Amino acid sequence: MTDLFQYNEEQELDNNTSGNVHFRDILEQAITRRSLITKTASGAVALTLASTLTGCGSDSDSTPENNDPAKLPTKLNFTPVAKNLNDIVTVPEGYEAKVLYAMGDSINQYYGPWDDTNVPSGPSFQFRSGDCHDGMSYFGLNTTTGRYDDTKSDHGLLVLNHEYINQTFLHPEGPTTDANGRRPEDQVIREVNAHGVSIVHVKKDSKTQAVEILKNSIFNRRITASTEMTFAGLVAKSPLLSTRFSPSGVKTRGTQNNCGNGYTPWGTYLTAEENFIGYFFRSGTDQYARSTNENVALGRYGLGLEISYQDAEKTIENKDALGRTLYKDKKSRYQWETAIAGVEDQDMYDRWNASVVGTSASEDYRNIPNNFGWIVEIDPFDSRQAPVKRTALGRFAHEDCRSSRAIEGQNLAFYMGDDSRGEYIYKFVSDAQWNPKDVNGGYAAGDKYMNSGKLYVAKFNADGTGQWLELSISNSAIANYAKYDFVDQADVLIHARIAADAVGATRMDRPEWVAVNPNNGEVYVTLTNNSNRGSSKYPEQPVDAANPRNYSDTAEQLPGKGNVNGHIIRFREDADTTTATTFKWDIYLFGAEAKMLENVNLSGLTDNNDFSSPDGMWFDHRGVLWIQTDDGAYTDTTNCMMLAALPGALGDGGEATTSNGQATIMGAKVTDENLRRFLTGPKDCEITGVTMTPDYKAIFINVQHPGEDSPAYNDATSHWPATQTDPTNSTARPRSATVVITRKDGGVIVGA
């Protein structure tokens, strides 16, 4: 994407300088199948749907097993979608894909439809779809009670994230600045409103399976980067949250960079604040107005300052009149802080400046970065109460947040990844044990299960086991950490990354989405890719058992380029209990091109299921795993995609050796019957976000940033979603959108 403001995400991806163990240290001893692979029986009952759901009458297979839509298929039998570079969403034979909700579409009956040649005003985006659709969940709606009902497929609330924006196509002619370098207010308002979350009421015809948005529904609303929110949990009222807007640190405005998501057993939505740090400006003079603790923390989270030099060789430092080293300003991603108020209050723009400008934290926004990086709970059925930032789950670049299975009388756990190179995998275990009576408990249930508990970070061992290390101020490693002086437990939660450094957690390669298998509780985490892995330029990231590949792109015949195509790791709690502090792990699946050598294509992928850069991931309630890609390595051959998988269980594979001689432990090789490509997206897109109606007859996915590589707004590489119905369209601007996919015969998705 060509933007006026080129944003370098490196400041958000490489901030772990802790020196903690990499997986390189895991297997410095002999590995035996016996010590690393333990076959365990399925520990708990699979989730099932309510008895009101019936089988699909149009299924051709008449066996009782395949007439039950809640039954996990024994094999995949849809026609695999071929790799392609078409500018449409391509689905299997017998399926159809329809665009449901695209950037700028109205969700209010009093606001007009999207006009491609007359982009609506910034304020109107409070009632329109945001941009860059991402994580998404479906909540069945009981139209009699107006509450959550997980058996309802005819009416539901579709809740989805809008991660960031494609400035090139969001504005009439791309983003602009005035002669003084300030952003126009209407553009800033449009951009702020295009972030956040959408809640839309959808209706599905029980016969045709056609899905529509009800624009006159009272449930339709937008949550944006300006929406007021409250803090809950131990961090609420911490001085480290104090701002001019909320000196007491009890509330804030907005949520942004919402990537992955989750949902609670009681019927609320969880949105993850990921690469939030780039939204804030920091002055180069700010370094000397901060305490040592503050500067360490800002640097660890990506808002550290770089030294300014006089010459190109960077050998002579600039000094101020006091002889102090000068630092460069840290520019914000979209420069919202530069806008001059006319419609909004000036404070709405000042809040994006994280510099010290007042005499105390209550007079400026020096602490505003601490207001972001949380898991935010949203009750789709309650517009009266503000969304809640659940601080007990820690602050970092949250990619996703997935609940454990809800088993009565057992503690709930929430698993999370920190999407940055060298970061960690976390879990939060609630002090409260699950009670099904809390369904529809709203934010009160959230208070019960998400305000009090223990936050852990993962450490992986050489023998295929791992430990969960508690992040607590009572841990001497944290209390006595030399690089940062923790004050209290709230400080630990706000700076969870630093606390994880202190306890010696295992550095991982960009943990992205998390998925929990409903049939056995195993936890899957996508590790998208890492060009640094095994490179001589990055000696701190050699290949290791859990990140074992360094290989070349065979299409280009280049030297080793690291872990080009990514993989999926999985682990299982000991005794299948969420409170366990130990677990076992292996690698479920390796991304690769089918034509690669066997010791690179370790999972045995074929042309029907090869893929690169796994990112989005979700188990439906039957146990079908949906895998989505956000790729740049294989896009000369195919657009990004989604695959359906029927995974086995931890320990179903064995030992393997990669092309670079690294030993590893992996799951069983896949076949065309248990992994198939279900769809491909349009040009330059990411496929992300996936959810389904409880009857399994409509599946929703998101297409993010089609045409991202376009050089200018009037020179687009994609014209989707217009091309979905008119492949000859060569003028429409590309827009992110939600797509609904159904079977033409009205049957169950990947059913018989």
mmCIF file of C-alpha atoms in Angstrom, residues 83 549-566 590-607 610-613 631 633-637 659 669:
data_model
loop_
_atom_site.group_PDB
_atom_site.id
_atom_site.type_symbol
_atom_site.label_atom_id
_atom_site.label_comp_id
_atom_site.label_asym_id
_atom_site.label_seq_id
_atom_site.Cartn_x
_atom_site.Cartn_y
_atom_site.Cartn_z
ATOM 1 C CA LYS A 83 -4.482 -21.838 -6.196
ATOM 2 C CA ARG A 549 13.556 -24.321 9.457
ATOM 3 C CA ASN A 550 15.863 -22.040 7.499
ATOM 4 C CA TYR A 551 15.411 -22.545 3.787
ATOM 5 C CA SER A 552 15.180 -20.783 0.447
ATOM 6 C CA ASP A 553 12.237 -19.904 -1.727
ATOM 7 C CA THR A 554 12.690 -22.528 -4.455
ATOM 8 C CA ALA A 555 10.947 -20.335 -7.007
ATOM 9 C CA GLU A 556 13.726 -17.748 -6.653
ATOM 10 C CA GLN A 557 16.643 -20.089 -5.843
ATOM 11 C CA LEU A 558 17.923 -17.764 -3.140
ATOM 12 C CA PRO A 559 20.047 -18.583 -0.081
ATOM 13 C CA GLY A 560 18.309 -19.422 3.176
ATOM 14 C CA LYS A 561 15.652 -16.855 4.024
ATOM 15 C CA GLY A 562 14.594 -18.060 7.459
ATOM 16 C CA ASN A 563 11.231 -19.586 8.266
ATOM 17 C CA VAL A 564 9.570 -18.438 5.067
ATOM 18 C CA ASN A 565 6.152 -20.069 5.365
ATOM 19 C CA GLY A 566 5.472 -20.357 9.092
ATOM 20 C CA PHE A 590 4.248 -26.601 8.718
ATOM 21 C CA GLY A 591 3.435 -24.151 5.933
ATOM 22 C CA ALA A 592 5.230 -24.861 2.654
ATOM 23 C CA GLU A 593 4.896 -24.956 -1.112
ATOM 24 C CA ALA A 594 3.968 -28.411 -2.352
ATOM 25 C CA LYS A 595 7.000 -28.499 -4.668
ATOM 26 C CA MET A 596 9.508 -27.989 -1.853
ATOM 27 C CA LEU A 597 11.785 -30.759 -0.660
ATOM 28 C CA GLU A 598 10.343 -33.229 1.824
ATOM 29 C CA ASN A 599 12.580 -31.947 4.616
ATOM 30 C CA VAL A 600 11.108 -28.456 4.101
ATOM 31 C CA ASN A 601 7.565 -29.564 3.305
ATOM 32 C CA LEU A 602 7.542 -31.625 6.478
ATOM 33 C CA SER A 603 3.747 -31.961 6.715
ATOM 34 C CA GLY A 604 3.478 -33.470 3.230
ATOM 35 C CA LEU A 605 1.384 -30.699 1.664
ATOM 36 C CA THR A 606 0.028 -31.119 -1.856
ATOM 37 C CA ASP A 607 -1.362 -28.695 -4.432
ATOM 38 C CA ASP A 610 -0.229 -26.087 0.455
ATOM 39 C CA PHE A 611 -0.151 -22.667 2.080
ATOM 40 C CA SER A 612 2.109 -20.024 3.557
ATOM 41 C CA SER A 613 2.003 -17.756 6.620
ATOM 42 C CA ASP A 631 1.189 -13.999 3.216
ATOM 43 C CA ALA A 633 6.006 -15.323 0.207
ATOM 44 C CA TYR A 634 3.701 -17.404 -2.005
ATOM 45 C CA THR A 635 1.636 -14.601 -3.519
ATOM 46 C CA ASP A 636 3.398 -14.908 -6.869
ATOM 47 C CA THR A 637 1.452 -18.161 -7.198
ATOM 48 C CA SER A 659 16.743 -29.457 5.495
ATOM 49 C CA LYS A 669 1.571 -35.692 8.175
#
